[in-house]
PDB file of C-alpha atoms in Angstrom:
ATOM      1  CA  MET V 159      -1.025  -6.885  54.451  1.00 38.00           C
ATOM      2  CA  ARG V 160       1.224  -9.302  52.541  1.00 39.00           C
ATOM      3  CA  LEU V 161      -1.474 -10.404  50.226  1.00 42.00           C
ATOM      4  CA  VAL V 162      -1.820  -6.725  49.402  1.00 40.00           C
ATOM      5  CA  ILE V 163       1.827  -5.928  49.098  1.00 41.00           C
ATOM      6  CA  VAL V 164       2.687  -8.683  46.889  1.00 42.00           C
ATOM      7  CA  PRO V 165       0.444  -7.633  44.007  1.00 46.00           C
ATOM      8  CA  LEU V 166       1.479  -4.304  44.364  1.00 40.00           C
ATOM      9  CA  LEU V 167       5.005  -5.436  43.551  1.00 40.00           C
ATOM     10  CA  CYS V 168       4.026  -7.346  40.931  1.00 48.00           C
ATOM     11  CA  LEU V 169       2.380  -4.634  39.304  1.00 42.00           C
ATOM     12  CA  LEU V 170       5.479  -2.368  39.549  1.00 42.00           C
ATOM     13  CA  CYS V 171       7.720  -5.113  38.006  1.00 48.00           C
ATOM     14  CA  ALA V 172       5.401  -5.140  35.131  1.00 49.00           C
ATOM     15  CA  SER V 173       5.195  -1.810  34.338  1.00 48.00           C
ATOM     16  CA  ARG V 174       8.751  -1.693  34.487  1.00 51.00           C
ATOM     17  CA  ALA V 175       8.994  -4.384  31.868  1.00 50.00           C
ATOM     18  CA  ILE V 176       6.784  -3.102  29.607  1.00 66.00           C
ATOM     19  CA  ALA V 177       8.437   0.875  30.009  1.00 74.00           C
ATOM     20  CA  GLN V 178       9.304   2.049  26.422  1.00 80.00           C
ATOM     21  CA  THR V 179      12.266   4.689  25.985  1.00 90.00           C
ATOM     22  CA  GLU V 180      11.483   7.954  24.529  1.00 84.00           C
ATOM     23  CA  ALA V 181      12.650   6.651  21.287  1.00 77.00           C
ATOM     24  CA  GLU V 182      10.776   3.710  21.167  1.00 79.00           C
ATOM     25  CA  ALA V 183       7.573   5.430  22.311  1.00 82.00           C
ATOM     26  CA  ALA V 184       8.362   7.980  19.196  1.00 78.00           C
ATOM     27  CA  VAL V 185       8.476   5.458  16.647  1.00 84.00           C
ATOM     28  CA  LEU V 186       7.124   2.092  17.404  1.00 87.00           C
ATOM     29  CA  PRO V 187       3.227   3.100  17.299  1.00 87.00           C
ATOM     30  CA  ARG V 188       3.851   4.500  13.948  1.00 89.00           C
ATOM     31  CA  VAL V 189       4.693   1.071  12.712  1.00 94.00           C
ATOM     32  CA  ILE V 190       2.008  -0.511  10.153  1.00 96.00           C
ATOM     33  CA  ASP V 191       3.787  -3.072   8.583  1.00 97.00           C
ATOM     34  CA  MET V 192       7.211  -4.768   7.771  1.00 97.00           C
ATOM     35  CA  LEU V 193       8.582  -7.264   5.208  1.00 96.00           C
ATOM     36  CA  CYS V 194      12.163  -8.461   4.580  1.00 95.00           C
ATOM     37  CA  VAL V 195      13.023  -9.477   1.225  1.00 94.00           C
ATOM     38  CA  ASP V 196      16.099 -10.733  -0.340  1.00 94.00           C
ATOM     39  CA  MET V 197      15.687  -7.971  -3.533  1.00 93.00           C
ATOM     40  CA  ILE V 198      19.007  -6.787  -4.275  1.00 92.00           C
ATOM     41  CA  GLU V 199      21.416  -9.339  -5.500  1.00 87.00           C
ATOM     42  CA  ALA V 200      24.721  -7.698  -4.881  1.00 86.00           C
ATOM     43  CA  ARG V 201      23.661  -7.385  -1.314  1.00 88.00           C
ATOM     44  CA  ASN V 202      23.767 -10.242   1.468  1.00 86.00           C
ATOM     45  CA  GLY V 203      20.856 -10.514   3.742  1.00 88.00           C
ATOM     46  CA  CYS V 204      17.576  -9.126   3.240  1.00 91.00           C
ATOM     47  CA  GLU V 205      16.222  -5.572   2.693  1.00 95.00           C
ATOM     48  CA  THR V 206      13.412  -4.600   5.274  1.00 95.00           C
ATOM     49  CA  PHE V 207      10.750  -2.722   4.015  1.00 98.00           C
ATOM     50  CA  VAL V 208       8.523  -0.722   6.673  1.00 98.00           C
ATOM     51  CA  LEU V 209       5.745   1.013   6.216  1.00 98.00           C
ATOM     52  CA  LEU V 210       4.748   3.870   8.927  1.00 96.00           C
ATOM     53  CA  THR V 211       2.305   6.476  10.021  1.00 96.00           C
ATOM     54  CA  SER V 212       3.803   9.746   8.444  1.00 95.00           C
ATOM     55  CA  GLU V 213       4.929  12.338  10.906  1.00 90.00           C
ATOM     56  CA  SER V 214       3.549  14.989   9.057  1.00 89.00           C
ATOM     57  CA  GLU V 215      -0.073  13.672   7.396  1.00 91.00           C
ATOM     58  CA  PRO V 216      -1.518  11.351   9.878  1.00 86.00           C
ATOM     59  CA  ASP V 217      -3.746   9.963   6.703  1.00 96.00           C
ATOM     60  CA  THR V 218      -0.576   8.565   4.952  1.00 97.00           C
ATOM     61  CA  ALA V 219       1.821   6.294   5.376  1.00 98.00           C
ATOM     62  CA  ASP V 220       5.501   6.213   4.439  1.00 98.00           C
ATOM     63  CA  LEU V 221       7.802   3.663   3.475  1.00 98.00           C
ATOM     64  CA  ILE V 222      11.729   3.135   4.459  1.00 97.00           C
ATOM     65  CA  ILE V 223      13.469   0.419   3.099  1.00 97.00           C
ATOM     66  CA  PHE V 224      16.852  -0.377   5.049  1.00 94.00           C
ATOM     67  CA  SER V 225      19.999  -2.900   4.387  1.00 93.00           C
ATOM     68  CA  ASP V 226      20.513  -6.019   6.590  1.00 90.00           C
ATOM     69  CA  ARG V 227      22.270  -4.884   9.631  1.00 84.00           C
ATOM     70  CA  ARG V 228      23.156  -8.684  10.051  1.00 84.00           C
ATOM     71  CA  ALA V 229      24.936  -8.593   6.684  1.00 80.00           C
ATOM     72  CA  GLN V 230      26.562  -5.354   6.496  1.00 75.00           C
ATOM     73  CA  ALA V 231      27.539  -2.686   9.010  1.00 74.00           C
ATOM     74  CA  PRO V 232      26.662   0.164   9.332  1.00 84.00           C
ATOM     75  CA  GLN V 233      22.764  -0.185   8.612  1.00 86.00           C
ATOM     76  CA  GLU V 234      21.913   2.270   5.649  1.00 92.00           C
ATOM     77  CA  ILE V 235      18.657   3.910   4.605  1.00 93.00           C
ATOM     78  CA  LEU V 236      18.250   2.603   1.007  1.00 95.00           C
ATOM     79  CA  GLY V 237      14.971   4.021  -0.126  1.00 96.00           C
ATOM     80  CA  ILE V 238      12.371   6.785   1.151  1.00 97.00           C
ATOM     81  CA  ALA V 239       9.105   7.073  -0.158  1.00 97.00           C
ATOM     82  CA  ARG V 240       6.842   9.728   1.642  1.00 96.00           C
ATOM     83  CA  ASN V 241       3.098   9.818   1.533  1.00 97.00           C
ATOM     84  CA  ILE V 242       3.121   6.490  -0.771  1.00 97.00           C
ATOM     85  CA  ALA V 243      -0.096   5.105   0.707  1.00 98.00           C
ATOM     86  CA  PHE V 244      -3.309   5.962   2.076  1.00 98.00           C
ATOM     87  CA  ASN V 245      -3.604   5.465   5.793  1.00 98.00           C
ATOM     88  CA  GLY V 246      -7.057   6.458   6.943  1.00 95.00           C
ATOM     89  CA  PRO V 247      -8.376   6.519  10.538  1.00 95.00           C
ATOM     90  CA  TRP V 248     -11.004   3.345  10.184  1.00 95.00           C
ATOM     91  CA  PHE V 249     -11.080  -0.311   9.714  1.00 96.00           C
ATOM     92  CA  GLY V 250     -10.898  -0.890   6.083  1.00 97.00           C
ATOM     93  CA  GLN V 251      -8.405   1.984   5.170  1.00 97.00           C
ATOM     94  CA  ALA V 252      -5.239   0.586   6.373  1.00 97.00           C
ATOM     95  CA  PRO V 253      -2.300   0.146   3.853  1.00 98.00           C
ATOM     96  CA  SER V 254      -0.098  -3.179   4.048  1.00 98.00           C
ATOM     97  CA  LEU V 255       2.541  -4.969   2.445  1.00 98.00           C
ATOM     98  CA  SER V 256       2.718  -8.086   0.752  1.00 98.00           C
ATOM     99  CA  LEU V 257       5.486 -10.544  -1.397  1.00 97.00           C
ATOM    100  CA  ALA V 258       4.458 -11.214  -4.848  1.00 96.00           C
ATOM    101  CA  ASP V 259       5.170 -14.678  -6.360  1.00 93.00           C
ATOM    102  CA  ASP V 260       8.215 -13.203  -8.446  1.00 92.00           C
ATOM    103  CA  GLY V 261       9.985 -11.535  -5.320  1.00 92.00           C
ATOM    104  CA  SER V 262       8.726  -8.113  -5.873  1.00 96.00           C
ATOM    105  CA  VAL V 263       7.022  -6.384  -2.960  1.00 98.00           C
ATOM    106  CA  GLN V 264       3.365  -4.880  -2.874  1.00 98.00           C
ATOM    107  CA  VAL V 265       2.258  -1.928  -0.989  1.00 99.00           C
ATOM    108  CA  LEU V 266      -1.863  -2.870  -0.903  1.00 98.00           C
ATOM    109  CA  GLU V 267      -3.837   0.012  -0.073  1.00 98.00           C
ATOM    110  CA  GLU V 268      -7.759   0.245   0.631  1.00 98.00           C
ATOM    111  CA  GLN V 269     -10.500   2.734   1.578  1.00 98.00           C
ATOM    112  CA  ILE V 270     -13.510   0.232   1.978  1.00 98.00           C
ATOM    113  CA  ALA V 271     -14.840   1.606   5.268  1.00 97.00           C
ATOM    114  CA  ILE V 272     -17.165   4.270   3.999  1.00 97.00           C
ATOM    115  CA  GLY V 273     -18.546   6.006   0.844  1.00 96.00           C
ATOM    116  CA  ARG V 274     -20.451   4.564  -2.168  1.00 96.00           C
ATOM    117  CA  SER V 275     -17.047   3.837  -4.355  1.00 97.00           C
ATOM    118  CA  PRO V 276     -14.863   1.959  -2.085  1.00 98.00           C
ATOM    119  CA  TRP V 277     -11.702   1.072  -3.786  1.00 98.00           C
ATOM    120  CA  THR V 278      -8.783  -0.458  -3.546  1.00 98.00           C
ATOM    121  CA  GLN V 279      -5.035  -0.338  -4.844  1.00 98.00           C
ATOM    122  CA  SER V 280      -1.950  -2.382  -5.416  1.00 98.00           C
ATOM    123  CA  LEU V 281       1.452  -0.480  -6.008  1.00 98.00           C
ATOM    124  CA  THR V 282       4.606  -3.536  -7.112  1.00 98.00           C
ATOM    125  CA  ILE V 283       7.856  -2.448  -6.355  1.00 98.00           C
ATOM    126  CA  ASP V 284      10.969  -3.966  -8.023  1.00 98.00           C
ATOM    127  CA  PHE V 285      14.976  -3.053  -7.768  1.00 97.00           C
ATOM    128  CA  ILE V 286      16.151  -1.947 -11.425  1.00 95.00           C
ATOM    129  CA  ASP V 287      19.110  -0.409 -12.867  1.00 94.00           C
ATOM    130  CA  GLY V 288      20.458   0.576  -9.230  1.00 94.00           C
ATOM    131  CA  MET V 289      17.023   1.833  -7.864  1.00 96.00           C
ATOM    132  CA  PHE V 290      13.721   1.111  -6.192  1.00 97.00           C
ATOM    133  CA  ILE V 291      11.075   1.641  -8.956  1.00 98.00           C
ATOM    134  CA  VAL V 292       7.139   1.372  -8.950  1.00 98.00           C
ATOM    135  CA  SER V 293       6.740  -1.075 -12.003  1.00 98.00           C
ATOM    136  CA  GLU V 294       2.865  -2.051 -11.743  1.00 98.00           C
ATOM    137  CA  ARG V 295      -0.220  -0.265 -10.540  1.00 98.00           C
ATOM    138  CA  GLY V 296      -3.535  -1.902  -9.944  1.00 98.00           C
ATOM    139  CA  HIS V 297      -7.132  -0.097  -8.979  1.00 98.00           C
ATOM    140  CA  SER V 298     -10.350  -1.560  -8.273  1.00 98.00           C
ATOM    141  CA  THR V 299     -13.664  -0.012  -7.256  1.00 98.00           C
ATOM    142  CA  TYR V 300     -17.266  -0.737  -7.192  1.00 97.00           C
ATOM    143  CA  ASP V 301     -20.521   1.107  -6.935  1.00 97.00           C
ATOM    144  CA  ARG V 302     -22.044  -0.046  -3.580  1.00 96.00           C
ATOM    145  CA  ALA V 303     -25.428   1.952  -4.733  1.00 94.00           C
ATOM    146  CA  THR V 304     -25.904  -0.014  -7.660  1.00 92.00           C
ATOM    147  CA  GLY V 305     -23.781  -2.790  -8.120  1.00 93.00           C
ATOM    148  CA  GLY V 306     -20.817  -3.288 -10.766  1.00 95.00           C
ATOM    149  CA  GLY V 307     -17.402  -2.729 -10.441  1.00 98.00           C
ATOM    150  CA  PHE V 308     -14.218  -1.598 -12.548  1.00 98.00           C
ATOM    151  CA  ASN V 309     -10.251  -2.718 -12.436  1.00 99.00           C
ATOM    152  CA  CYS V 310      -7.392  -1.444 -14.249  1.00 98.00           C
ATOM    153  CA  ASP V 311      -3.948  -2.782 -14.327  1.00 98.00           C
ATOM    154  CA  VAL V 312      -1.275  -1.249 -15.903  1.00 98.00           C
ATOM    155  CA  ASP V 313       2.365  -1.970 -16.327  1.00 98.00           C
ATOM    156  CA  PHE V 314       5.149   0.780 -15.901  1.00 98.00           C
ATOM    157  CA  MET V 315       7.645  -1.004 -17.459  1.00 97.00           C
ATOM    158  CA  THR V 316       6.197  -2.436 -20.931  1.00 98.00           C
ATOM    159  CA  GLY V 317       2.830   0.192 -20.905  1.00 98.00           C
ATOM    160  CA  ALA V 318       0.665  -2.567 -21.063  1.00 99.00           C
ATOM    161  CA  TRP V 319      -2.788  -1.643 -19.408  1.00 98.00           C
ATOM    162  CA  ALA V 320      -5.862  -3.749 -18.968  1.00 99.00           C
ATOM    163  CA  ILE V 321      -9.276  -2.689 -17.948  1.00 98.00           C
ATOM    164  CA  SER V 322     -12.671  -4.348 -17.253  1.00 98.00           C
ATOM    165  CA  ALA V 323     -15.783  -2.664 -15.940  1.00 98.00           C
ATOM    166  CA  ASP V 324     -19.542  -3.799 -15.761  1.00 97.00           C
ATOM    167  CA  ARG V 325     -22.998  -2.360 -14.606  1.00 95.00           C
ATOM    168  CA  PRO V 326     -26.186  -3.898 -13.944  1.00 95.00           C
ATOM    169  CA  ASP V 327     -29.355  -2.418 -14.209  1.00 90.00           C
ATOM    170  CA  PRO V 328     -30.744  -1.645 -10.414  1.00 87.00           C
ATOM    171  CA  GLY V 329     -34.158  -2.757 -11.473  1.00 85.00           C
ATOM    172  CA  SER V 330     -33.671  -6.148 -13.299  1.00 87.00           C
ATOM    173  CA  GLY V 331     -30.098  -6.951 -12.428  1.00 87.00           C
ATOM    174  CA  GLU V 332     -29.420  -7.316 -16.135  1.00 91.00           C
ATOM    175  CA  THR V 333     -26.045  -6.015 -17.328  1.00 92.00           C
ATOM    176  CA  VAL V 334     -25.954  -3.062 -18.959  1.00 90.00           C
ATOM    177  CA  TYR V 335     -22.494  -1.799 -19.321  1.00 93.00           C
ATOM    178  CA  ASP V 336     -19.831  -4.359 -19.585  1.00 96.00           C
ATOM    179  CA  VAL V 337     -16.425  -3.368 -21.436  1.00 96.00           C
ATOM    180  CA  SER V 338     -12.825  -5.147 -21.550  1.00 98.00           C
ATOM    181  CA  ASP V 339     -10.121  -2.982 -23.137  1.00 98.00           C
ATOM    182  CA  SER V 340      -6.301  -3.511 -23.397  1.00 98.00           C
ATOM    183  CA  GLY V 341      -3.451  -1.693 -25.086  1.00 98.00           C
ATOM    184  CA  THR V 342      -0.313   0.192 -24.341  1.00 98.00           C
ATOM    185  CA  ILE V 343       1.245   3.544 -23.175  1.00 98.00           C
ATOM    186  CA  PRO V 344       4.620   4.441 -23.428  1.00 97.00           C
ATOM    187  CA  PRO V 345       6.812   2.586 -20.825  1.00 97.00           C
ATOM    188  CA  ALA V 346       7.374   4.803 -17.783  1.00 95.00           C
ATOM    189  CA  PRO V 347       8.394   3.175 -14.599  1.00 94.00           C
ATOM    190  CA  ILE V 348       8.577   5.357 -11.710  1.00 96.00           C
ATOM    191  CA  ALA V 349      11.008   6.117  -8.825  1.00 97.00           C
ATOM    192  CA  LEU V 350      10.045   5.057  -5.831  1.00 97.00           C
ATOM    193  CA  SER V 351      10.727   8.246  -4.521  1.00 95.00           C
ATOM    194  CA  ASP V 352       8.531  10.070  -6.695  1.00 96.00           C
ATOM    195  CA  TRP V 353       5.422   8.508  -5.844  1.00 96.00           C
ATOM    196  CA  THR V 354       2.736   9.727  -3.575  1.00 94.00           C
ATOM    197  CA  TRP V 355      -0.600   8.065  -2.967  1.00 94.00           C
ATOM    198  CA  THR V 356      -2.323  10.819  -4.794  1.00 94.00           C
ATOM    199  CA  SER V 357      -0.606  10.067  -7.918  1.00 96.00           C
ATOM    200  CA  PRO V 358      -3.087  10.202 -11.038  1.00 96.00           C
ATOM    201  CA  LEU V 359      -4.124   7.309 -12.726  1.00 97.00           C
ATOM    202  CA  PRO V 360      -2.666   6.854 -16.285  1.00 96.00           C
ATOM    203  CA  VAL V 361      -5.002   8.343 -18.745  1.00 97.00           C
ATOM    204  CA  PRO V 362      -6.165   4.879 -19.998  1.00 97.00           C
ATOM    205  CA  CYS V 363      -8.132   4.033 -16.533  1.00 97.00           C
ATOM    206  CA  ALA V 364      -8.656   7.612 -15.698  1.00 98.00           C
ATOM    207  CA  ASP V 365     -10.699   7.879 -19.027  1.00 97.00           C
ATOM    208  CA  ALA V 366     -12.215   4.333 -18.417  1.00 97.00           C
ATOM    209  CA  LEU V 367     -12.964   5.001 -14.666  1.00 97.00           C
ATOM    210  CA  ASP V 368     -15.077   8.225 -16.044  1.00 97.00           C
ATOM    211  CA  ALA V 369     -16.970   6.497 -18.859  1.00 96.00           C
ATOM    212  CA  TRP V 370     -17.983   3.913 -16.204  1.00 96.00           C
ATOM    213  CA  TRP V 371     -19.163   6.528 -13.695  1.00 96.00           C
ATOM    214  CA  ALA V 372     -21.046   8.529 -16.528  1.00 95.00           C
ATOM    215  CA  VAL V 373     -23.318   5.796 -17.342  1.00 92.00           C
ATOM    216  CA  ALA V 374     -24.302   5.364 -13.617  1.00 90.00           C
ATOM    217  CA  PRO V 375     -27.839   5.591 -12.568  1.00 83.00           C
TER     218      PRO V 375
END
């Protein structure tokens, strides 16, 4: 009998140890990624960037930025961006956070799970003139059916953009479309709170992407 009771008691103890509070059960499953970055010079400690599944749109993710509770009390919410990133139900559709070499934070998106044209995207977030902004955007895709790829990078701070795109002939493999272009548009950094994952590509990127698809077999 003891051999039966002891394992049962151990199971009960383990269950109590891993039990969640209602608040934890409501929030923790939504957390996708987090990053602590010392971005605001006027504040001590690091700002915590938390990417979590949206409550209203499960296929998107929200970004919330907190102050460092160890450096300043009470802890503050410094920024919120609703539906900032695509957050699909399949592997290969999850967003993430990354630290850029210059100390900026990047929100990385992908939809490489299904479809003819999988894509990836990066948003660069900076803190400038007292606010969080989207300062850069990179968008890439490729054609699973025939090969070839497309990439466009835009710096919203300077307005500089650069495009590269190519397509091979499906039969011979010879490159039949090869474009590399760059230019500038009016600088227009975007407030982080105004960004959503459906924000349209800048005109040079959108036009070049249409042209790339127009020559697809």
